[in-house]
JSON list of C-alpha atoms in Angstrom, two decimals:
[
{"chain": "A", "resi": 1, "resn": "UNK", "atom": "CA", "xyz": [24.00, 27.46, 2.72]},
{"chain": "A", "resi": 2, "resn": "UNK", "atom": "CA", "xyz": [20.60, 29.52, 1.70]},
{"chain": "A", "resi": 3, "resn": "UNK", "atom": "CA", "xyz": [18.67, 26.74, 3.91]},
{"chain": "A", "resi": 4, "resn": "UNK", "atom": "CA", "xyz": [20.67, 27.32, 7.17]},
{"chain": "A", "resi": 5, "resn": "UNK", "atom": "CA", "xyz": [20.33, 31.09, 6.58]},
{"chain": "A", "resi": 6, "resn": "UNK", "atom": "CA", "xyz": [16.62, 30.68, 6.36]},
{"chain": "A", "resi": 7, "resn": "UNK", "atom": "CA", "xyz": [16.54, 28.87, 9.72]},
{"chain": "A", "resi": 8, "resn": "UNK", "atom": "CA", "xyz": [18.87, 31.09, 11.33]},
{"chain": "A", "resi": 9, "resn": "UNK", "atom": "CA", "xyz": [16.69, 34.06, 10.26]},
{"chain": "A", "resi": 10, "resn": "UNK", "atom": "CA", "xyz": [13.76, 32.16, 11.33]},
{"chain": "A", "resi": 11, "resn": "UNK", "atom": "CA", "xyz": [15.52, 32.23, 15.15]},
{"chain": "A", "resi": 12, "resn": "UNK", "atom": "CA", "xyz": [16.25, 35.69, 14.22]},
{"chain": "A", "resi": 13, "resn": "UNK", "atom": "CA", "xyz": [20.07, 34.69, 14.75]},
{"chain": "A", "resi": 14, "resn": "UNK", "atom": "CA", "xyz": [22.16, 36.97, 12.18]},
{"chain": "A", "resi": 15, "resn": "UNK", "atom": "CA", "xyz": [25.12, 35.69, 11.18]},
{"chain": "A", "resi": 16, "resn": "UNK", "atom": "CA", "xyz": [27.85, 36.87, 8.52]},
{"chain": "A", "resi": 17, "resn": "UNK", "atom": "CA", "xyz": [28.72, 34.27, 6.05]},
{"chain": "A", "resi": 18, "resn": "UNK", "atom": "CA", "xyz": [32.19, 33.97, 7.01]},
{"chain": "A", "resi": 19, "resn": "UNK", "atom": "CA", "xyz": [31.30, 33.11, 10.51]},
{"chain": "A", "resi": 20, "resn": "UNK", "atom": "CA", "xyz": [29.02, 30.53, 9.53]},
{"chain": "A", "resi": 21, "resn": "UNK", "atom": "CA", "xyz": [31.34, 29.09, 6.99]},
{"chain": "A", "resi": 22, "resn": "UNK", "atom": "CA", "xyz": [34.00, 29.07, 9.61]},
{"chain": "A", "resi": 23, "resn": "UNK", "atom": "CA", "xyz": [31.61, 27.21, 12.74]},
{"chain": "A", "resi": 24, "resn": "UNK", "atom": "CA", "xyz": [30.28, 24.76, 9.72]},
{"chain": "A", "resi": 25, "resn": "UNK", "atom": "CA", "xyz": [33.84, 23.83, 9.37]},
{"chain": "A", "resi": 26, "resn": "UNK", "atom": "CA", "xyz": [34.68, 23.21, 12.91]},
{"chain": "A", "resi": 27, "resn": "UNK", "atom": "CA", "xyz": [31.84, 20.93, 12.93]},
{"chain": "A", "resi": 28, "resn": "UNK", "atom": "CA", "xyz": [34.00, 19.19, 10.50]},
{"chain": "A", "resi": 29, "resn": "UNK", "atom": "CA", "xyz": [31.36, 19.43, 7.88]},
{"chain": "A", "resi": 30, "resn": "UNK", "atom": "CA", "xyz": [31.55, 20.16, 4.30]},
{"chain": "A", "resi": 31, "resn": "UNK", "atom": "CA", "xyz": [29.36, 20.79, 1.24]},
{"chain": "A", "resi": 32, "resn": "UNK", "atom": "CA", "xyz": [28.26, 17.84, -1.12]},
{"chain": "A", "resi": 33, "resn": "UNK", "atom": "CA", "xyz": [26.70, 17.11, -4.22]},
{"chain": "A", "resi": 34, "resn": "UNK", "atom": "CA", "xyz": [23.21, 14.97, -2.60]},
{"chain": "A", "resi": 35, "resn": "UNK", "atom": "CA", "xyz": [24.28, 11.12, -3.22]},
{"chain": "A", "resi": 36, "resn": "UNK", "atom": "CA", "xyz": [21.12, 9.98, -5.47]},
{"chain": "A", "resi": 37, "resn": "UNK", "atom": "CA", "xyz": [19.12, 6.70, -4.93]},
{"chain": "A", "resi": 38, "resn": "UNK", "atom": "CA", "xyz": [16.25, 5.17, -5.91]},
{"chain": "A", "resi": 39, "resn": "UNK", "atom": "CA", "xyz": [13.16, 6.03, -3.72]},
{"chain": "A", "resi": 40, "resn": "UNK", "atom": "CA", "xyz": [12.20, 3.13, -1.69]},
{"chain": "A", "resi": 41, "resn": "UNK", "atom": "CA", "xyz": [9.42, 2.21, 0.38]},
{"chain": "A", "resi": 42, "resn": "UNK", "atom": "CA", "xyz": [8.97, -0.24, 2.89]},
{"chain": "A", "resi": 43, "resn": "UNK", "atom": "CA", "xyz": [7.71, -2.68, 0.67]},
{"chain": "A", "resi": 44, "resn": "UNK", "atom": "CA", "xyz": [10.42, -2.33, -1.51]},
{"chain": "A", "resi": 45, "resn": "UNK", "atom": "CA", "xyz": [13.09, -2.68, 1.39]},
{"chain": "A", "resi": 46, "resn": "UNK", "atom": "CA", "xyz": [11.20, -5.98, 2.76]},
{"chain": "A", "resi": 47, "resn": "UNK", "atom": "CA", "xyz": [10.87, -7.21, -0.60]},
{"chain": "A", "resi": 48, "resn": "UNK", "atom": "CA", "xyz": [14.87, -6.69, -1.65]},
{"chain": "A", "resi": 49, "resn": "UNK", "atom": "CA", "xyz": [15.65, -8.04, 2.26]},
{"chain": "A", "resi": 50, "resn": "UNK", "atom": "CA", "xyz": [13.34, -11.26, 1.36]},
{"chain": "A", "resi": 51, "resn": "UNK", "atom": "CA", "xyz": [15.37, -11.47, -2.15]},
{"chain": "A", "resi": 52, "resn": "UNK", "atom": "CA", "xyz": [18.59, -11.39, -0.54]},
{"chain": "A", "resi": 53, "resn": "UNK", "atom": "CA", "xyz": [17.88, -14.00, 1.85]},
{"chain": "A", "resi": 54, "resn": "UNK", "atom": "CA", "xyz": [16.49, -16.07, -0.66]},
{"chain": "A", "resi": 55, "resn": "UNK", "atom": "CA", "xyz": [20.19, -15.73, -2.73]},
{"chain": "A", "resi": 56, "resn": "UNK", "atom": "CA", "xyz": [21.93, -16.04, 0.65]},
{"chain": "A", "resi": 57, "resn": "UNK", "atom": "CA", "xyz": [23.45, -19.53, -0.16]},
{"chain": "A", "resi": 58, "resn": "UNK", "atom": "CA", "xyz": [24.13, -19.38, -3.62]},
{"chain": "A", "resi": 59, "resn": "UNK", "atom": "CA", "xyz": [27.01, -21.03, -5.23]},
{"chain": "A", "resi": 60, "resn": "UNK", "atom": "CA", "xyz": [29.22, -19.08, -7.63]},
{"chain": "A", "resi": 61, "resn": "UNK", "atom": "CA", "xyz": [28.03, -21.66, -10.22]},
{"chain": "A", "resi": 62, "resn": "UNK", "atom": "CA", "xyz": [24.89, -20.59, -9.44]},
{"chain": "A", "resi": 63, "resn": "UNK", "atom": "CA", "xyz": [25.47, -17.03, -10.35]},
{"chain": "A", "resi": 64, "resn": "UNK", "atom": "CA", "xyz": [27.39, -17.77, -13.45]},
{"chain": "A", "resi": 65, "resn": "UNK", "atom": "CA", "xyz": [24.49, -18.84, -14.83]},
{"chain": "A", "resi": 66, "resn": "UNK", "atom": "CA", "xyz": [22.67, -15.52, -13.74]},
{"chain": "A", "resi": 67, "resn": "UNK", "atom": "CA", "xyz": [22.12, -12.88, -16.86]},
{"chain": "A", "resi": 68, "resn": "UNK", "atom": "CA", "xyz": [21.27, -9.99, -16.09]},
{"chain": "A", "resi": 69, "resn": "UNK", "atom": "CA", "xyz": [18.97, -7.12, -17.68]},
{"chain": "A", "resi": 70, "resn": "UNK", "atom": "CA", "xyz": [17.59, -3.94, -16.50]},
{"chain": "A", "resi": 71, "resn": "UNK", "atom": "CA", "xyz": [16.51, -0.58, -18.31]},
{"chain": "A", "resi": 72, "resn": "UNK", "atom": "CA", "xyz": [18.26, 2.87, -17.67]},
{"chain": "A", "resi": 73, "resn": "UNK", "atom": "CA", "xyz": [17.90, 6.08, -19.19]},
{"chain": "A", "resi": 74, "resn": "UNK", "atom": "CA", "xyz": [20.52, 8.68, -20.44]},
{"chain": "A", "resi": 75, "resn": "UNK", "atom": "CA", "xyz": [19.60, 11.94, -20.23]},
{"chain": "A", "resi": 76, "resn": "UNK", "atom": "CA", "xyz": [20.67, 14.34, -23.22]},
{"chain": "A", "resi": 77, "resn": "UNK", "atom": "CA", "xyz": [20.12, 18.22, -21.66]},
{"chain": "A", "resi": 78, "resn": "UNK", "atom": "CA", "xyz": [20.72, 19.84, -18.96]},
{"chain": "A", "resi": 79, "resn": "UNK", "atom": "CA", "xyz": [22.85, 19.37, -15.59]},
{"chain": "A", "resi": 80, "resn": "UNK", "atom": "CA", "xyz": [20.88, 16.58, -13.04]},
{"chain": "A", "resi": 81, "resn": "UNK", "atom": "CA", "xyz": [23.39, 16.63, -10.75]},
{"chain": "A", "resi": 82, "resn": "UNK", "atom": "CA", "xyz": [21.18, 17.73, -8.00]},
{"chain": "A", "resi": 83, "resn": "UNK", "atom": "CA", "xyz": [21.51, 19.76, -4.91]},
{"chain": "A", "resi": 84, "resn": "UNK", "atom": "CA", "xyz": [24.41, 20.47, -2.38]},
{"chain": "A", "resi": 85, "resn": "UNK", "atom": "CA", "xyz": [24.25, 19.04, 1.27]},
{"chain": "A", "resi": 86, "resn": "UNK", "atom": "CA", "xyz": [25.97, 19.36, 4.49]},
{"chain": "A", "resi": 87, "resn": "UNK", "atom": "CA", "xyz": [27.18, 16.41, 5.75]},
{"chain": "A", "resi": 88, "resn": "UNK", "atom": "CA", "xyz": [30.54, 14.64, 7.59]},
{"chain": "A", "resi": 89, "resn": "UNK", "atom": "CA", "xyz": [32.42, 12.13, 5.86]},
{"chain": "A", "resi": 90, "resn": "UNK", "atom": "CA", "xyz": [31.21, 8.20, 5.69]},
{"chain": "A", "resi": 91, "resn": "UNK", "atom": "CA", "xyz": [27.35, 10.51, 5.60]},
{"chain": "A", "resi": 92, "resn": "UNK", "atom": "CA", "xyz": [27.32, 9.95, 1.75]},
{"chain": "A", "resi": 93, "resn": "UNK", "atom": "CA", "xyz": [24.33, 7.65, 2.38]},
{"chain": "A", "resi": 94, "resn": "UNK", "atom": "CA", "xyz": [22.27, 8.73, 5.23]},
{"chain": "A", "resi": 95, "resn": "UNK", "atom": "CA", "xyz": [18.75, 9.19, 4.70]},
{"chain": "A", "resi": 96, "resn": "UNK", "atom": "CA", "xyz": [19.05, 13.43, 5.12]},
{"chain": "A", "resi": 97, "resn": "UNK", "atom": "CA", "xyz": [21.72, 13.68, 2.41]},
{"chain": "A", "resi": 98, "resn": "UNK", "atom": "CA", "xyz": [19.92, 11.82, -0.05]},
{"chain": "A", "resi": 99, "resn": "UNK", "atom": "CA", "xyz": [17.86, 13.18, -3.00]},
{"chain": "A", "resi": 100, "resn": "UNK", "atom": "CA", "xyz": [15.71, 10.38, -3.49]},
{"chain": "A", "resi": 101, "resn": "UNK", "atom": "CA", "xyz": [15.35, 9.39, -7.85]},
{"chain": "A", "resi": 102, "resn": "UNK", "atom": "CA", "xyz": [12.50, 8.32, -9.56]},
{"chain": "A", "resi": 103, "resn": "UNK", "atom": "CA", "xyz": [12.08, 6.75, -13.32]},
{"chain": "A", "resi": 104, "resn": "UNK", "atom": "CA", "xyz": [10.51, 9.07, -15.39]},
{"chain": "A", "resi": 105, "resn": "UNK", "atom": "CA", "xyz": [11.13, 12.31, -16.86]},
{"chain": "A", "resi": 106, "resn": "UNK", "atom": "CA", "xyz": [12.04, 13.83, -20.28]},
{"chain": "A", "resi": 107, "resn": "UNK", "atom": "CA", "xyz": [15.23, 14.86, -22.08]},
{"chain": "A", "resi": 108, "resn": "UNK", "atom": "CA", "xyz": [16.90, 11.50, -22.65]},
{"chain": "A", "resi": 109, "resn": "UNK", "atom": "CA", "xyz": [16.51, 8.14, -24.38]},
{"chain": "A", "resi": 110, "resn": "UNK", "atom": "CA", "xyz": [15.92, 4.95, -22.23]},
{"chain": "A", "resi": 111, "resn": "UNK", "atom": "CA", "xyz": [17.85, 1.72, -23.51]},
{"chain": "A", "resi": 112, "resn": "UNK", "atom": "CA", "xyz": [17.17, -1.86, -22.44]},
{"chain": "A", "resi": 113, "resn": "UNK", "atom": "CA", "xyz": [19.55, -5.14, -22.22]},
{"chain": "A", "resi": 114, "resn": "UNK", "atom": "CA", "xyz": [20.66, -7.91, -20.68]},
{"chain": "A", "resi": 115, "resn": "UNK", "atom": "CA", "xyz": [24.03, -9.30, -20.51]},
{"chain": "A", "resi": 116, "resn": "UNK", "atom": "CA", "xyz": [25.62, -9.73, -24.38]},
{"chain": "A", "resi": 117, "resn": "UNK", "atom": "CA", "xyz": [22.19, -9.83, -25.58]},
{"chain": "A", "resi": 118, "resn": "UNK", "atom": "CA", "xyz": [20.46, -7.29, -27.77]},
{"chain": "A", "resi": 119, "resn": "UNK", "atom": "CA", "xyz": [20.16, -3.54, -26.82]},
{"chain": "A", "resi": 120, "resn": "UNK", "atom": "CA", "xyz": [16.97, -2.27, -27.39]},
{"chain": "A", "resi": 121, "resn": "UNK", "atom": "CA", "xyz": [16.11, 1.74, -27.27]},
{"chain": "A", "resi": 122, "resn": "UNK", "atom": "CA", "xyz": [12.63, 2.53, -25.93]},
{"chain": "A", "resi": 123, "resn": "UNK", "atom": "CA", "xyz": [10.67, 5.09, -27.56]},
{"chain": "A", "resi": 124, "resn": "UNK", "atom": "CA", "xyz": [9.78, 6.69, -24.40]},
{"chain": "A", "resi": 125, "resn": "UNK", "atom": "CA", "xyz": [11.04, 8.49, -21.37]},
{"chain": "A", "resi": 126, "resn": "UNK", "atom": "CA", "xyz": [10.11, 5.28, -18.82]},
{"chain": "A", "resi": 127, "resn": "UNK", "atom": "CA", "xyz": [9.07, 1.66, -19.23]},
{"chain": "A", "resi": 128, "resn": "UNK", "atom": "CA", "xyz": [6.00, -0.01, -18.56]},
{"chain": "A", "resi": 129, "resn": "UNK", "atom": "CA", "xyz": [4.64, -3.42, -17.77]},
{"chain": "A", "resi": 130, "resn": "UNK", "atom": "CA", "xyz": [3.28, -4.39, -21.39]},
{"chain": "A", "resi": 131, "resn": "UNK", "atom": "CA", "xyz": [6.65, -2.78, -23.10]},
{"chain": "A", "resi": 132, "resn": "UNK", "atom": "CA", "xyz": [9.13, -4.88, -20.60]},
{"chain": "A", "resi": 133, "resn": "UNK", "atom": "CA", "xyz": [6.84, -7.95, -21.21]},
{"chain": "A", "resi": 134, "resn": "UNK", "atom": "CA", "xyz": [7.51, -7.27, -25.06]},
{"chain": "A", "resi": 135, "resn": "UNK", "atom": "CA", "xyz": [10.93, -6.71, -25.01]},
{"chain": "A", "resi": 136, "resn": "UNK", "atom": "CA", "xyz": [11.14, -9.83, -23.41]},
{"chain": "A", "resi": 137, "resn": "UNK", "atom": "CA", "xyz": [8.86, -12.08, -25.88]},
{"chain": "A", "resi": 138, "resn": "UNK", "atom": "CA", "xyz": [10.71, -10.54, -28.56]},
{"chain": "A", "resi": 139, "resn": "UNK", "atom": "CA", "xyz": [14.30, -9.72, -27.80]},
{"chain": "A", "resi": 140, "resn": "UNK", "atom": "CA", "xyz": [15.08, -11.34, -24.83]},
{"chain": "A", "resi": 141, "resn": "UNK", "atom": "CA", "xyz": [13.41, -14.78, -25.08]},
{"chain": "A", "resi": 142, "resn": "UNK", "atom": "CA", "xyz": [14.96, -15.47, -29.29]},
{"chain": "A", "resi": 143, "resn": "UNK", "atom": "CA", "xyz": [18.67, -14.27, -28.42]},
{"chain": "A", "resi": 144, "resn": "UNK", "atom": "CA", "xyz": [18.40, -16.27, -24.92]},
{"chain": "A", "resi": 145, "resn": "UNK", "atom": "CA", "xyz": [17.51, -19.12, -26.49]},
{"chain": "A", "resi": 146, "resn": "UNK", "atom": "CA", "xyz": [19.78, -18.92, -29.24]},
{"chain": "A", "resi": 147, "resn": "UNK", "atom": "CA", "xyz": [22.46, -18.32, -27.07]},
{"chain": "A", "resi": 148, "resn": "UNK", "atom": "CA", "xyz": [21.88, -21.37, -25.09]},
{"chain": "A", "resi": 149, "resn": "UNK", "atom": "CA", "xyz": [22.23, -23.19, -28.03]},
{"chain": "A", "resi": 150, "resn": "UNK", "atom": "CA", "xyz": [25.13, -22.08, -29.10]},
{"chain": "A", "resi": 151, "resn": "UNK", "atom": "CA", "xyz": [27.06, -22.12, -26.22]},
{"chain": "A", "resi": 152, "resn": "UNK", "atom": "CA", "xyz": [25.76, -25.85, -25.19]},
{"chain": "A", "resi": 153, "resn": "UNK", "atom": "CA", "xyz": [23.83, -24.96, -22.21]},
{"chain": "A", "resi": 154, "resn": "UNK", "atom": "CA", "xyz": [26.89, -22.67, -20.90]},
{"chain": "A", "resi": 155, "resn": "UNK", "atom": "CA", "xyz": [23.78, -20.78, -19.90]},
{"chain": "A", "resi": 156, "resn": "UNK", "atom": "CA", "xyz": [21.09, -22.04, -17.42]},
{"chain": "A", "resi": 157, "resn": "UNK", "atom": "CA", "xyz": [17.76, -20.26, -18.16]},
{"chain": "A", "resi": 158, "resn": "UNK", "atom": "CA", "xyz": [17.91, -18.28, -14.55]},
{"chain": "A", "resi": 159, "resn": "UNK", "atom": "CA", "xyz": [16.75, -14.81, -14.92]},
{"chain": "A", "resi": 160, "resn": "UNK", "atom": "CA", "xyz": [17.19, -12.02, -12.49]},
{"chain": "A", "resi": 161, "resn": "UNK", "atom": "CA", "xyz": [15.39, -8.89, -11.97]},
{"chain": "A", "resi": 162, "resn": "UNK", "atom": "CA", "xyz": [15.38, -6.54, -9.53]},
{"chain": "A", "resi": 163, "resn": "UNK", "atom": "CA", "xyz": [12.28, -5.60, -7.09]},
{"chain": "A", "resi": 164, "resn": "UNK", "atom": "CA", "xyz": [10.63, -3.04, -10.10]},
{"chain": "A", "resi": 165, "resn": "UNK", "atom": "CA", "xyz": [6.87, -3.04, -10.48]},
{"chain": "A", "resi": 166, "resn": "UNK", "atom": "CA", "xyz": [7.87, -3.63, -14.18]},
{"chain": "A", "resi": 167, "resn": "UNK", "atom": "CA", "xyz": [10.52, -6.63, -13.46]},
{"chain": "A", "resi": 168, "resn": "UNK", "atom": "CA", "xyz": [8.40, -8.72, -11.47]},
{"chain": "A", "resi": 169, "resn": "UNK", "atom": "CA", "xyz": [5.09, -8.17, -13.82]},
{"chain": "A", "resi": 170, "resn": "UNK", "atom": "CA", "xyz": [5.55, -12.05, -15.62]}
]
């Protein structure tokens, strides 16, 4: 509400809060928490477009023999939940009403795994090519292959990753 003030005042328009509050909802808009996403660029979105294409076709055999792995961190202090917004209903997602996340940061402990595979912590606040590459060589790769052989080639040695700098560094 302090943002709509400030333009208001900018048009030197004064208006009480009430009255605001009460035209706001009218406009059948209401105050959210911002949705958050991952900030993408365009190369990300033509790169994710390009993957999904790709994966259009796929059988559901085919994705049973998908495992999947990606990194996330937990944060341990303070509130992230992130600034309020004005939006209508089915707006969740519009561009305006998001605020836009990026990996890194401090305050929390960042995990990696992969399906029922091992979970490994990460000493620091974000991953990095040479760490995902060595998670990989040394986690990933041994219980994969063990895996395989226990479960008779139940598993097909597909690996996906998303469209991270990290994930597509091998």
């Amino acid at each position: 509400m302090s943002n709509i003030h400030n333009v208001l005042d900018n048009i030197c328009a004064k208006f009480e809060k009430e009255t605001l509050r009460s035209y706001v909802d009218r406009l059948d808009f209401k105050s959210y928490r911002a949705a958050h996403k991952p900030r993408l660029t365009a190369r990300h979105r033509k790169s994710r477009l390009r993957w999904a294409k790709e994966h259009l076709n796929w059988t559901e055999g085919q994705w049973r023999s998908v495992v999947w792995s990606d990194e996330s961190r937990f944060c341990v202090e303070g509130s992230k939940r992130g600034k309020r917004v004005l939006r209508k209903e089915g707006e969740r997602y519009d561009e305006r009403n998001i605020m836009p996340t990026v990996k890194c940061g401090g305050g929390g402990a960042m995990v990696w795994g992969g399906g029922f595979g091992p979970l490994e912590i990460i000493d620091t606040s974000s991953i990095d090519q040479e760490t995902y590459i060595n998670i990989l060589a040394n986690r990933f790769h041994p219980w994969f292959t063990m895996s395989r052989r226990i479960r008779k080639g139940i598993l097909s040695s597909k690996r996906m990753v998303d469209v991270s700098i990290i994930h597509n560094s091998i």
